[in-house]
Amino acid sequence: MLWLYLHFPCLQLDSLYQADEQLPVAIVHGRNSDVLQLNQHALNAGIKKGMGLGSAAALCHNLQVIAYDEKQEKNKLSQIAQWLYLVTADISLLPPNGLLLRVSHMLSLYQGLENYWQVLQQHLDKLALTYQFSSGYSPYAARLLAVSGTNQLTDDQHQLHRLLNPLPLQVSELSRKVINHLNRVGVQSIGELLRLPLSDIARRFDIELVTYIGRLQGQLKHPVDFYHPPEQFKHYLELMFEISNLEYLQKPLLNVFRLLEQFLQFRDKRSGQLNIELHLRDADSVHFQVHSAEGAYRAKQWLELSQLTLESIKVSAPVVAISVEAKQIRANDFSMMDMFSKHCGAISANELVSRLQAKLGKNKVHGIELVNDHRPELANACCPPLQKPSQKKSLVSGHSSLRPSFILPRPLPVTEKINIQHGPERIVAGWWDKHPVIRDYFIARTPNGQWLWVYRTPAQQWFVHGLFS
Amino acid sequence: MVLVLMNKLIKDLQHRHLVWHGGVKTPEPDLESSGYFELDQHLNGGLVKAGAIEILTETGIGELRLLLPTLTAGSERLLIFINPPGNVSAVMLAAQGIDLQDVIVITPDKEKDALWSAEECLKSGTCGSVLLWLDQAIEIHQVKRLQLAAEKGASRVFMLRHKRYETLSLPLDLSISLCASPSGIDAQINKRKRGWPSKRFHIDMRQHWPTLTLGKIPDNLVYFPTSKVS
């Protein structure tokens, strides 16, 4: 069985958002402060892997130092697995920075190793990561070759053996104690280890080494857990710099939205809501939601909508990271557009509503609907915009009497002289719920010519309730 | 030499749209009947289909009734109410034959947001008419923006404002002021593109709205649209 191992030597460095790529960056292990990962500028300055932080800082005065975070690498790794899952089936995560792919089962689909690798490589390159790779006839062999930077993909068993043999034992997964033990008896490389008869090794060493050799040669079964992708999009992006002006968030947000776009596009889905979290320095993070009534998948659309919401958001501290989560992922149903109608708008009604709601707030934009009630303040209700009316159409004909065009949200006492023109129309309702109404409604005209809808209560109080505009 | 200079000057002025060409006729914009005979007559046929229209009026004298035939005539495009003076009555709109699904009410907190949403609605191309109630003076550049948006989306904005905010030199397509009158409404065209302002004239609403006018129409009176025959 042929395996492919992908090793990501500087995963955390690659997952950083680097706005200004001119600066040397080093990722340093938290405890013993060794340099683990570094970018090209840091390399040019003479810094090497494994160097202490002190000497690294001495070599380069403007070195940006970031603490190593294994959890972040693991997250990134599962993101990569999710991405690769689109082109290859069997993926196993080997945290913190390795992926193992089972190649043999994919070869009949891609018709050959070269085609497979070409597709995979093109797909992987979109993430812009540094990686080392190698194939092997066992997971251990593939890993050994990849970590040592072989970068060879072949199914030639002899060649793989030739590549494997000279590798030193130090790169293997064997414990330091076993390696020292082997070194002392004169075994320095993998090749020398494999040349020894297995029965002799079993006599002198423990069972671990025997299993290792058996798995390395593919003679023993190597159980592997394969990855199953979650059907959700959740992305965490750490910013290279703290951002206090929210306008500058556009670029990093666009990066995330591009990934979202690809995620949705491949599944032919669109999302109706994004939960965005701005992680602040030394303060509680800010959450906000961006809605799209129609559902959107394009990065540009999401950026536009989130920008409108961002305008009204204030942060108390600089933003250090953002995370984006897509919700309400649903199938892509394209709205029909009339090609021949003259005014082909750039956006649809749903899109307009989501744009308005993003800027003004969800409760500021609404539709109206009829409710089967005689009380005027209840007969007209707000509803979500563009909602299809539910079988209430028949109710319209029931209202034969004239109704004002605007109902005042709160009835106002009548303060001026009015002439009653029509009426009364008595409305007695609501004794069954907690809002009883006994009113005589009149249509009245003020001397200025305004047409009002007024009512009289049983206590002979007069109120204006509507305007006939 | 002088000629060259003159040519250059004229070209420069033309470039800045400061020269009016007598010979070039701009095409007549699409007009749509307002549903009221007197108004159509004074407007040479009706209201423009796309543009910014200002209506200076008190609230509740029949200004919406004047616009209703125009609003209901719209196709299946949206009808937007921005900052209405009360809760828009679904009963009344439904009784007028407006599909409630196409009605959107926007109540922004700030006047600036009201103008912004009007512009967005207009240029989206999905709205037939936008009714915008404004409670402040409006500036030239704001009107210009609305107008461009209206042209882009082929939609119409009616800006309903109080008379006290009247300003003369706004680049509107049409500006009408309305006054209450017992049997309808008195209108006066203040400004009109491709036309002259008019004197105050009366719009009879007794036929359309018998309940909301004073004075009954006599039974034996027959209206004939062309008034002057001789």
mmCIF file of N, CA, C and O in Angstrom, chain A residues 308 342-343 345-349 352-353 355-356 359-360 364-370 380 386-389 396 399 402-407 409 421-422 443 445 448-451 467-469, chain B residues 30 59-65 77-78 84-94 100-101 103-107 109 113 116-117 120-121 124 126-127 133 154 180-182 209 211-214:
data_model
loop_
_atom_site.group_PDB
_atom_site.id
_atom_site.type_symbol
_atom_site.label_atom_id
_atom_site.label_comp_id
_atom_site.label_asym_id
_atom_site.label_seq_id
_atom_site.Cartn_x
_atom_site.Cartn_y
_atom_site.Cartn_z
ATOM 1 N N LEU A 308 -20.623 47.297 6.424
ATOM 2 C CA LEU A 308 -21.736 48.113 6.893
ATOM 3 C C LEU A 308 -21.949 47.910 8.380
ATOM 4 O O LEU A 308 -22.258 48.846 9.114
ATOM 5 N N LYS A 342 -36.419 45.742 -18.666
ATOM 6 C CA LYS A 342 -35.546 46.874 -18.962
ATOM 7 C C LYS A 342 -34.629 47.210 -17.794
ATOM 8 O O LYS A 342 -33.445 47.458 -17.968
ATOM 9 N N HIS A 343 -35.196 47.212 -16.597
ATOM 10 C CA HIS A 343 -34.409 47.667 -15.466
ATOM 11 C C HIS A 343 -33.831 46.475 -14.740
ATOM 12 O O HIS A 343 -34.397 46.010 -13.773
ATOM 13 N N GLY A 345 -31.707 45.371 -12.297
ATOM 14 C CA GLY A 345 -30.943 45.918 -11.202
ATOM 15 C C GLY A 345 -29.718 45.078 -10.923
ATOM 16 O O GLY A 345 -29.656 43.923 -11.281
ATOM 17 N N ALA A 346 -28.758 45.715 -10.275
ATOM 18 C CA ALA A 346 -27.548 44.966 -9.959
ATOM 19 C C ALA A 346 -27.817 43.960 -8.858
ATOM 20 O O ALA A 346 -27.146 42.950 -8.773
ATOM 21 N N ILE A 347 -28.796 44.247 -8.012
ATOM 22 C CA ILE A 347 -29.018 43.349 -6.887
ATOM 23 C C ILE A 347 -30.493 42.992 -6.795
ATOM 24 O O ILE A 347 -31.343 43.668 -7.347
ATOM 25 N N SER A 348 -30.764 41.940 -6.089
ATOM 26 C CA SER A 348 -32.148 41.495 -5.954
ATOM 27 C C SER A 348 -32.763 42.113 -4.705
ATOM 28 O O SER A 348 -32.078 42.735 -3.894
ATOM 29 N N ALA A 349 -34.060 41.915 -4.556
ATOM 30 C CA ALA A 349 -34.763 42.509 -3.419
ATOM 31 C C ALA A 349 -34.216 41.969 -2.098
ATOM 32 O O ALA A 349 -34.014 42.717 -1.143
ATOM 33 N N LEU A 352 -31.017 43.619 -1.306
ATOM 34 C CA LEU A 352 -31.240 44.990 -0.841
ATOM 35 C C LEU A 352 -31.621 44.977 0.637
ATOM 36 O O LEU A 352 -31.102 45.762 1.431
ATOM 37 N N VAL A 353 -32.517 44.068 0.991
ATOM 38 C CA VAL A 353 -32.961 43.994 2.379
ATOM 39 C C VAL A 353 -31.792 43.647 3.297
ATOM 40 O O VAL A 353 -31.610 44.256 4.356
ATOM 41 N N ARG A 355 -28.728 44.266 2.809
ATOM 42 C CA ARG A 355 -27.827 45.413 2.884
ATOM 43 C C ARG A 355 -28.369 46.466 3.850
ATOM 44 O O ARG A 355 -27.643 47.012 4.673
ATOM 45 N N LEU A 356 -29.673 46.730 3.737
ATOM 46 C CA LEU A 356 -30.296 47.730 4.613
ATOM 47 C C LEU A 356 -30.227 47.269 6.066
ATOM 48 O O LEU A 356 -29.919 48.052 6.968
ATOM 49 N N LYS A 359 -26.848 47.612 7.771
ATOM 50 C CA LYS A 359 -26.437 48.952 8.193
ATOM 51 C C LYS A 359 -27.339 49.499 9.302
ATOM 52 O O LYS A 359 -26.859 50.073 10.273
ATOM 53 N N LEU A 360 -28.642 49.330 9.142
ATOM 54 C CA LEU A 360 -29.556 50.027 10.050
ATOM 55 C C LEU A 360 -29.932 49.180 11.259
ATOM 56 O O LEU A 360 -30.434 49.708 12.249
ATOM 57 N N LYS A 364 -35.095 47.729 12.072
ATOM 58 C CA LYS A 364 -35.437 48.998 11.431
ATOM 59 C C LYS A 364 -36.034 48.802 10.047
ATOM 60 O O LYS A 364 -36.505 49.754 9.441
ATOM 61 N N VAL A 365 -35.935 47.617 9.522
ATOM 62 C CA VAL A 365 -36.452 47.344 8.185
ATOM 63 C C VAL A 365 -37.482 46.239 8.322
ATOM 64 O O VAL A 365 -37.169 45.158 8.795
ATOM 65 N N HIS A 366 -38.714 46.524 7.977
ATOM 66 C CA HIS A 366 -39.722 45.470 8.102
ATOM 67 C C HIS A 366 -40.803 45.609 7.049
ATOM 68 O O HIS A 366 -40.932 46.636 6.383
ATOM 69 N N GLY A 367 -41.552 44.565 6.906
ATOM 70 C CA GLY A 367 -42.696 44.581 6.012
ATOM 71 C C GLY A 367 -43.949 44.763 6.841
ATOM 72 O O GLY A 367 -43.894 44.914 8.060
ATOM 73 N N ILE A 368 -45.097 44.777 6.176
ATOM 74 C CA ILE A 368 -46.348 44.896 6.932
ATOM 75 C C ILE A 368 -47.256 43.757 6.519
ATOM 76 O O ILE A 368 -47.164 43.235 5.411
ATOM 77 N N GLU A 369 -48.109 43.350 7.433
ATOM 78 C CA GLU A 369 -49.054 42.285 7.099
ATOM 79 C C GLU A 369 -50.388 42.544 7.791
ATOM 80 O O GLU A 369 -50.472 43.310 8.754
ATOM 81 N N LEU A 370 -51.400 41.896 7.273
ATOM 82 C CA LEU A 370 -52.736 42.026 7.838
ATOM 83 C C LEU A 370 -52.930 40.974 8.916
ATOM 84 O O LEU A 370 -52.480 39.850 8.778
ATOM 85 N N ASN A 380 -52.835 45.901 11.829
ATOM 86 C CA ASN A 380 -51.653 46.121 11.008
ATOM 87 C C ASN A 380 -50.444 45.698 11.820
ATOM 88 O O ASN A 380 -50.188 46.265 12.863
ATOM 89 N N LEU A 386 -40.420 41.167 2.911
ATOM 90 C CA LEU A 386 -40.552 40.266 1.766
ATOM 91 C C LEU A 386 -41.171 38.931 2.141
ATOM 92 O O LEU A 386 -40.948 37.931 1.504
ATOM 93 N N GLN A 387 -41.934 38.931 3.231
ATOM 94 C CA GLN A 387 -42.560 37.671 3.644
ATOM 95 C C GLN A 387 -43.809 37.430 2.822
ATOM 96 O O GLN A 387 -44.605 38.332 2.613
ATOM 97 N N LYS A 388 -43.958 36.209 2.407
ATOM 98 C CA LYS A 388 -45.141 35.867 1.611
ATOM 99 C C LYS A 388 -46.369 35.885 2.524
ATOM 100 O O LYS A 388 -46.345 35.322 3.604
ATOM 101 N N PRO A 389 -47.444 36.531 2.115
ATOM 102 C CA PRO A 389 -48.621 36.570 2.982
ATOM 103 C C PRO A 389 -49.241 35.180 3.083
ATOM 104 O O PRO A 389 -49.310 34.441 2.110
ATOM 105 N N VAL A 396 -59.259 40.944 3.319
ATOM 106 C CA VAL A 396 -59.288 42.334 2.874
ATOM 107 C C VAL A 396 -60.706 42.786 2.555
ATOM 108 O O VAL A 396 -61.134 43.869 2.942
ATOM 109 N N HIS A 399 -63.095 44.372 5.141
ATOM 110 C CA HIS A 399 -63.026 45.767 5.550
ATOM 111 C C HIS A 399 -63.582 46.649 4.454
ATOM 112 O O HIS A 399 -62.888 47.019 3.523
ATOM 113 N N LEU A 402 -63.643 52.797 5.308
ATOM 114 C CA LEU A 402 -62.400 53.479 4.988
ATOM 115 C C LEU A 402 -61.444 53.461 6.184
ATOM 116 O O LEU A 402 -61.866 53.641 7.320
ATOM 117 N N ARG A 403 -60.208 53.216 5.911
ATOM 118 C CA ARG A 403 -59.195 53.214 6.961
ATOM 119 C C ARG A 403 -58.110 54.247 6.640
ATOM 120 O O ARG A 403 -57.806 54.460 5.470
ATOM 121 N N PRO A 404 -57.542 54.870 7.664
ATOM 122 C CA PRO A 404 -56.491 55.870 7.397
ATOM 123 C C PRO A 404 -55.223 55.209 6.883
ATOM 124 O O PRO A 404 -55.020 54.007 7.067
ATOM 125 N N SER A 405 -54.373 56.013 6.249
ATOM 126 C CA SER A 405 -53.152 55.443 5.707
ATOM 127 C C SER A 405 -52.078 55.300 6.781
ATOM 128 O O SER A 405 -51.221 54.445 6.674
ATOM 129 N N PHE A 406 -52.143 56.140 7.804
ATOM 130 C CA PHE A 406 -51.155 56.013 8.875
ATOM 131 C C PHE A 406 -51.867 55.915 10.212
ATOM 132 O O PHE A 406 -52.736 56.716 10.528
ATOM 133 N N ILE A 407 -51.513 54.912 10.966
ATOM 134 C CA ILE A 407 -52.029 54.756 12.317
ATOM 135 C C ILE A 407 -50.947 55.292 13.249
ATOM 136 O O ILE A 407 -49.779 54.907 13.138
ATOM 137 N N PRO A 409 -48.626 55.506 16.341
ATOM 138 C CA PRO A 409 -48.193 54.445 17.238
ATOM 139 C C PRO A 409 -48.866 54.558 18.610
ATOM 140 O O PRO A 409 -49.116 53.564 19.275
ATOM 141 N N GLN A 421 -67.053 64.531 10.084
ATOM 142 C CA GLN A 421 -67.662 64.377 8.770
ATOM 143 C C GLN A 421 -68.406 63.061 8.642
ATOM 144 O O GLN A 421 -69.469 63.020 8.031
ATOM 145 N N HIS A 422 -67.833 62.015 9.144
ATOM 146 C CA HIS A 422 -68.473 60.707 9.026
ATOM 147 C C HIS A 422 -68.356 59.972 10.352
ATOM 148 O O HIS A 422 -67.433 60.210 11.118
ATOM 149 N N ILE A 443 -64.520 60.045 11.273
ATOM 150 C CA ILE A 443 -63.611 60.702 10.349
ATOM 151 C C ILE A 443 -63.841 62.197 10.499
ATOM 152 O O ILE A 443 -64.975 62.669 10.367
ATOM 153 N N ARG A 445 -62.348 66.458 10.116
ATOM 154 C CA ARG A 445 -61.497 67.343 9.335
ATOM 155 C C ARG A 445 -61.165 68.547 10.205
ATOM 156 O O ARG A 445 -62.041 69.121 10.842
ATOM 157 N N ASN A 448 -57.636 73.308 9.108
ATOM 158 C CA ASN A 448 -56.510 73.395 8.164
ATOM 159 C C ASN A 448 -56.678 72.466 6.983
ATOM 160 O O ASN A 448 -55.887 72.499 6.055
ATOM 161 N N GLY A 449 -57.637 71.576 7.061
ATOM 162 C CA GLY A 449 -57.823 70.651 5.946
ATOM 163 C C GLY A 449 -57.232 69.283 6.161
ATOM 164 O O GLY A 449 -57.201 68.475 5.235
ATOM 165 N N GLN A 450 -56.765 68.992 7.365
ATOM 166 C CA GLN A 450 -56.233 67.660 7.624
ATOM 167 C C GLN A 450 -57.377 66.714 7.932
ATOM 168 O O GLN A 450 -58.323 67.072 8.634
ATOM 169 N N TRP A 451 -57.286 65.516 7.403
ATOM 170 C CA TRP A 451 -58.298 64.494 7.665
ATOM 171 C C TRP A 451 -57.769 63.547 8.728
ATOM 172 O O TRP A 451 -56.741 62.904 8.538
ATOM 173 N N LEU A 467 -54.173 59.150 10.415
ATOM 174 C CA LEU A 467 -54.137 60.261 9.469
ATOM 175 C C LEU A 467 -54.548 59.734 8.112
ATOM 176 O O LEU A 467 -54.048 58.701 7.662
ATOM 177 N N PHE A 468 -55.470 60.456 7.473
ATOM 178 C CA PHE A 468 -55.800 60.120 6.086
ATOM 179 C C PHE A 468 -54.903 60.957 5.201
ATOM 180 O O PHE A 468 -55.256 62.051 4.821
ATOM 181 N N SER A 469 -53.735 60.448 4.926
ATOM 182 C CA SER A 469 -52.787 61.239 4.140
ATOM 183 C C SER A 469 -53.182 61.258 2.679
ATOM 184 O O SER A 469 -53.700 60.275 2.180
ATOM 185 N N ASP B 30 -39.853 59.287 -20.004
ATOM 186 C CA ASP B 30 -41.089 58.517 -19.915
ATOM 187 C C ASP B 30 -42.010 59.142 -18.880
ATOM 188 O O ASP B 30 -41.603 59.398 -17.756
ATOM 189 N N THR B 59 -48.998 67.236 6.615
ATOM 190 C CA THR B 59 -49.350 65.816 6.689
ATOM 191 C C THR B 59 -50.860 65.687 6.830
ATOM 192 O O THR B 59 -51.476 66.422 7.594
ATOM 193 N N GLY B 60 -51.455 64.772 6.107
ATOM 194 C CA GLY B 60 -52.850 64.429 6.315
ATOM 195 C C GLY B 60 -53.838 65.240 5.506
ATOM 196 O O GLY B 60 -55.018 65.256 5.823
ATOM 197 N N ILE B 61 -53.389 65.922 4.461
ATOM 198 C CA ILE B 61 -54.344 66.688 3.657
ATOM 199 C C ILE B 61 -54.687 65.959 2.375
ATOM 200 O O ILE B 61 -55.483 66.442 1.578
ATOM 201 N N GLY B 62 -54.110 64.786 2.163
ATOM 202 C CA GLY B 62 -54.438 64.046 0.944
ATOM 203 C C GLY B 62 -53.250 63.873 0.020
ATOM 204 O O GLY B 62 -53.426 63.533 -1.139
ATOM 205 N N GLU B 63 -52.063 64.097 0.565
ATOM 206 C CA GLU B 63 -50.885 64.007 -0.304
ATOM 207 C C GLU B 63 -50.639 62.577 -0.773
ATOM 208 O O GLU B 63 -50.268 62.341 -1.914
ATOM 209 N N LEU B 64 -50.894 61.606 0.108
ATOM 210 C CA LEU B 64 -50.681 60.213 -0.293
ATOM 211 C C LEU B 64 -51.786 59.768 -1.260
ATOM 212 O O LEU B 64 -51.546 59.001 -2.171
ATOM 213 N N ARG B 65 -53.001 60.306 -1.032
ATOM 214 C CA ARG B 65 -54.106 59.955 -1.928
ATOM 215 C C ARG B 65 -53.820 60.444 -3.345
ATOM 216 O O ARG B 65 -54.190 59.810 -4.321
ATOM 217 N N ARG B 77 -42.612 45.760 -8.649
ATOM 218 C CA ARG B 77 -41.425 46.188 -7.914
ATOM 219 C C ARG B 77 -41.806 46.681 -6.527
ATOM 220 O O ARG B 77 -42.982 46.895 -6.222
ATOM 221 N N LEU B 78 -40.797 46.860 -5.694
ATOM 222 C CA LEU B 78 -41.053 47.169 -4.290
ATOM 223 C C LEU B 78 -41.537 48.609 -4.106
ATOM 224 O O LEU B 78 -41.239 49.495 -4.902
ATOM 225 N N PRO B 84 -42.074 57.086 7.686
ATOM 226 C CA PRO B 84 -43.454 57.553 7.553
ATOM 227 C C PRO B 84 -43.934 58.210 8.849
ATOM 228 O O PRO B 84 -43.413 57.912 9.918
ATOM 229 N N PRO B 85 -44.931 59.110 8.777
ATOM 230 C CA PRO B 85 -45.374 59.844 9.965
ATOM 231 C C PRO B 85 -46.178 58.990 10.943
ATOM 232 O O PRO B 85 -46.614 59.497 11.952
ATOM 233 N N GLY B 86 -46.396 57.743 10.660
ATOM 234 C CA GLY B 86 -47.088 56.840 11.580
ATOM 235 C C GLY B 86 -46.871 55.424 11.104
ATOM 236 O O GLY B 86 -46.106 55.203 10.161
ATOM 237 N N ASN B 87 -47.525 54.455 11.735
ATOM 238 C CA ASN B 87 -47.425 53.081 11.248
ATOM 239 C C ASN B 87 -48.213 52.967 9.948
ATOM 240 O O ASN B 87 -49.387 53.337 9.907
ATOM 241 N N VAL B 88 -47.555 52.456 8.928
ATOM 242 C CA VAL B 88 -48.230 52.336 7.643
ATOM 243 C C VAL B 88 -49.340 51.306 7.769
ATOM 244 O O VAL B 88 -49.127 50.210 8.264
ATOM 245 N N SER B 89 -50.528 51.686 7.330
ATOM 246 C CA SER B 89 -51.685 50.814 7.527
ATOM 247 C C SER B 89 -51.774 49.770 6.421
ATOM 248 O O SER B 89 -51.955 50.102 5.250
ATOM 249 N N ALA B 90 -51.647 48.525 6.834
ATOM 250 C CA ALA B 90 -51.725 47.431 5.862
ATOM 251 C C ALA B 90 -53.135 47.313 5.296
ATOM 252 O O ALA B 90 -53.320 47.003 4.122
ATOM 253 N N VAL B 91 -54.128 47.617 6.134
ATOM 254 C CA VAL B 91 -55.523 47.484 5.704
ATOM 255 C C VAL B 91 -55.796 48.416 4.535
ATOM 256 O O VAL B 91 -56.364 48.025 3.515
ATOM 257 N N MET B 92 -55.335 49.660 4.686
ATOM 258 C CA MET B 92 -55.602 50.657 3.659
ATOM 259 C C MET B 92 -54.866 50.308 2.353
ATOM 260 O O MET B 92 -55.444 50.401 1.267
ATOM 261 N N LEU B 93 -53.589 49.891 2.480
ATOM 262 C CA LEU B 93 -52.829 49.572 1.271
ATOM 263 C C LEU B 93 -53.429 48.371 0.557
ATOM 264 O O LEU B 93 -53.534 48.348 -0.672
ATOM 265 N N ALA B 94 -53.838 47.378 1.340
ATOM 266 C CA ALA B 94 -54.424 46.182 0.735
ATOM 267 C C ALA B 94 -55.737 46.538 0.051
ATOM 268 O O ALA B 94 -56.050 46.033 -1.031
ATOM 269 N N LEU B 100 -49.033 43.509 -0.351
ATOM 270 C CA LEU B 100 -48.285 43.848 0.871
ATOM 271 C C LEU B 100 -46.898 43.231 0.896
ATOM 272 O O LEU B 100 -46.009 43.702 1.594
ATOM 273 N N GLN B 101 -46.722 42.171 0.133
ATOM 274 C CA GLN B 101 -45.417 41.520 0.095
ATOM 275 C C GLN B 101 -44.352 42.459 -0.487
ATOM 276 O O GLN B 101 -43.171 42.326 -0.205
ATOM 277 N N VAL B 103 -44.196 45.674 0.007
ATOM 278 C CA VAL B 103 -44.055 46.909 0.774
ATOM 279 C C VAL B 103 -42.986 46.714 1.844
ATOM 280 O O VAL B 103 -43.001 45.719 2.578
ATOM 281 N N ILE B 104 -42.071 47.656 1.907
ATOM 282 C CA ILE B 104 -41.055 47.612 2.964
ATOM 283 C C ILE B 104 -41.059 48.958 3.675
ATOM 284 O O ILE B 104 -41.074 50.010 3.027
ATOM 285 N N VAL B 105 -41.079 48.922 4.975
ATOM 286 C CA VAL B 105 -41.063 50.147 5.773
ATOM 287 C C VAL B 105 -39.707 50.233 6.461
ATOM 288 O O VAL B 105 -39.258 49.276 7.083
ATOM 289 N N ILE B 106 -39.061 51.363 6.303
ATOM 290 C CA ILE B 106 -37.748 51.562 6.921
ATOM 291 C C ILE B 106 -37.864 52.724 7.888
ATOM 292 O O ILE B 106 -38.325 53.803 7.521
ATOM 293 N N THR B 107 -37.447 52.503 9.112
ATOM 294 C CA THR B 107 -37.516 53.572 10.113
ATOM 295 C C THR B 107 -36.140 53.790 10.724
ATOM 296 O O THR B 107 -35.874 53.321 11.824
ATOM 297 N N ASP B 109 -32.893 55.683 12.505
ATOM 298 C CA ASP B 109 -32.816 56.627 13.624
ATOM 299 C C ASP B 109 -32.423 58.018 13.151
ATOM 300 O O ASP B 109 -32.906 59.015 13.648
ATOM 301 N N ASP B 113 -29.164 58.344 7.698
ATOM 302 C CA ASP B 113 -29.416 56.960 7.326
ATOM 303 C C ASP B 113 -30.628 56.847 6.421
ATOM 304 O O ASP B 113 -30.697 55.969 5.557
ATOM 305 N N TRP B 116 -29.453 57.634 3.066
ATOM 306 C CA TRP B 116 -28.636 56.515 2.583
ATOM 307 C C TRP B 116 -29.514 55.372 2.102
ATOM 308 O O TRP B 116 -29.303 54.809 1.030
ATOM 309 N N SER B 117 -30.536 55.043 2.923
ATOM 310 C CA SER B 117 -31.366 53.895 2.528
ATOM 311 C C SER B 117 -32.175 54.227 1.281
ATOM 312 O O SER B 117 -32.396 53.355 0.440
ATOM 313 N N GLU B 120 -29.845 53.645 -1.588
ATOM 314 C CA GLU B 120 -29.635 52.221 -1.837
ATOM 315 C C GLU B 120 -30.835 51.598 -2.543
ATOM 316 O O GLU B 120 -30.689 50.827 -3.488
ATOM 317 N N CYS B 121 -32.037 51.969 -2.042
ATOM 318 C CA CYS B 121 -33.252 51.402 -2.633
ATOM 319 C C CYS B 121 -33.385 51.824 -4.088
ATOM 320 O O CYS B 121 -33.705 51.021 -4.951
ATOM 321 N N SER B 124 -30.903 50.157 -6.474
ATOM 322 C CA SER B 124 -30.963 48.701 -6.568
ATOM 323 C C SER B 124 -31.753 48.239 -7.783
ATOM 324 O O SER B 124 -31.555 47.144 -8.263
ATOM 325 N N THR B 126 -34.744 47.445 -7.802
ATOM 326 C CA THR B 126 -35.836 46.553 -7.424
ATOM 327 C C THR B 126 -37.040 47.328 -6.910
ATOM 328 O O THR B 126 -38.069 46.738 -6.653
ATOM 329 N N CYS B 127 -36.889 48.650 -6.745
ATOM 330 C CA CYS B 127 -37.972 49.427 -6.160
ATOM 331 C C CYS B 127 -38.624 50.283 -7.242
ATOM 332 O O CYS B 127 -37.944 50.936 -8.026
ATOM 333 N N TRP B 133 -40.046 60.617 3.827
ATOM 334 C CA TRP B 133 -40.474 61.776 4.604
ATOM 335 C C TRP B 133 -39.240 62.386 5.249
ATOM 336 O O TRP B 133 -38.495 61.684 5.949
ATOM 337 N N ALA B 154 -33.914 53.226 -12.448
ATOM 338 C CA ALA B 154 -35.195 53.510 -13.108
ATOM 339 C C ALA B 154 -36.328 53.520 -12.090
ATOM 340 O O ALA B 154 -37.348 52.865 -12.271
ATOM 341 N N ALA B 180 -54.520 72.221 1.353
ATOM 342 C CA ALA B 180 -55.823 71.581 1.519
ATOM 343 C C ALA B 180 -56.892 72.423 0.859
ATOM 344 O O ALA B 180 -56.794 73.653 0.783
ATOM 345 N N SER B 181 -57.901 71.741 0.382
ATOM 346 C CA SER B 181 -59.040 72.421 -0.219
ATOM 347 C C SER B 181 -60.249 71.534 0.062
ATOM 348 O O SER B 181 -60.117 70.320 0.159
ATOM 349 N N PRO B 182 -61.437 72.122 0.225
ATOM 350 C CA PRO B 182 -62.590 71.303 0.635
ATOM 351 C C PRO B 182 -62.883 70.144 -0.297
ATOM 352 O O PRO B 182 -63.146 69.041 0.139
ATOM 353 N N TRP B 209 -62.334 60.031 -4.053
ATOM 354 C CA TRP B 209 -62.472 59.904 -2.611
ATOM 355 C C TRP B 209 -63.710 60.658 -2.125
ATOM 356 O O TRP B 209 -63.584 61.704 -1.495
ATOM 357 N N THR B 211 -65.633 60.141 0.289
ATOM 358 C CA THR B 211 -65.755 60.271 1.744
ATOM 359 C C THR B 211 -64.865 61.372 2.288
ATOM 360 O O THR B 211 -65.203 62.020 3.282
ATOM 361 N N LEU B 212 -63.730 61.547 1.687
ATOM 362 C CA LEU B 212 -62.751 62.467 2.256
ATOM 363 C C LEU B 212 -62.740 63.815 1.542
ATOM 364 O O LEU B 212 -61.705 64.470 1.444
ATOM 365 N N THR B 213 -63.862 64.207 0.988
ATOM 366 C CA THR B 213 -63.977 65.545 0.418
ATOM 367 C C THR B 213 -65.277 66.149 0.922
ATOM 368 O O THR B 213 -66.191 65.436 1.308
ATOM 369 N N LEU B 214 -65.303 67.451 0.890
ATOM 370 C CA LEU B 214 -66.538 68.145 1.302
ATOM 371 C C LEU B 214 -67.320 68.509 0.055
ATOM 372 O O LEU B 214 -66.749 68.751 -0.999
#
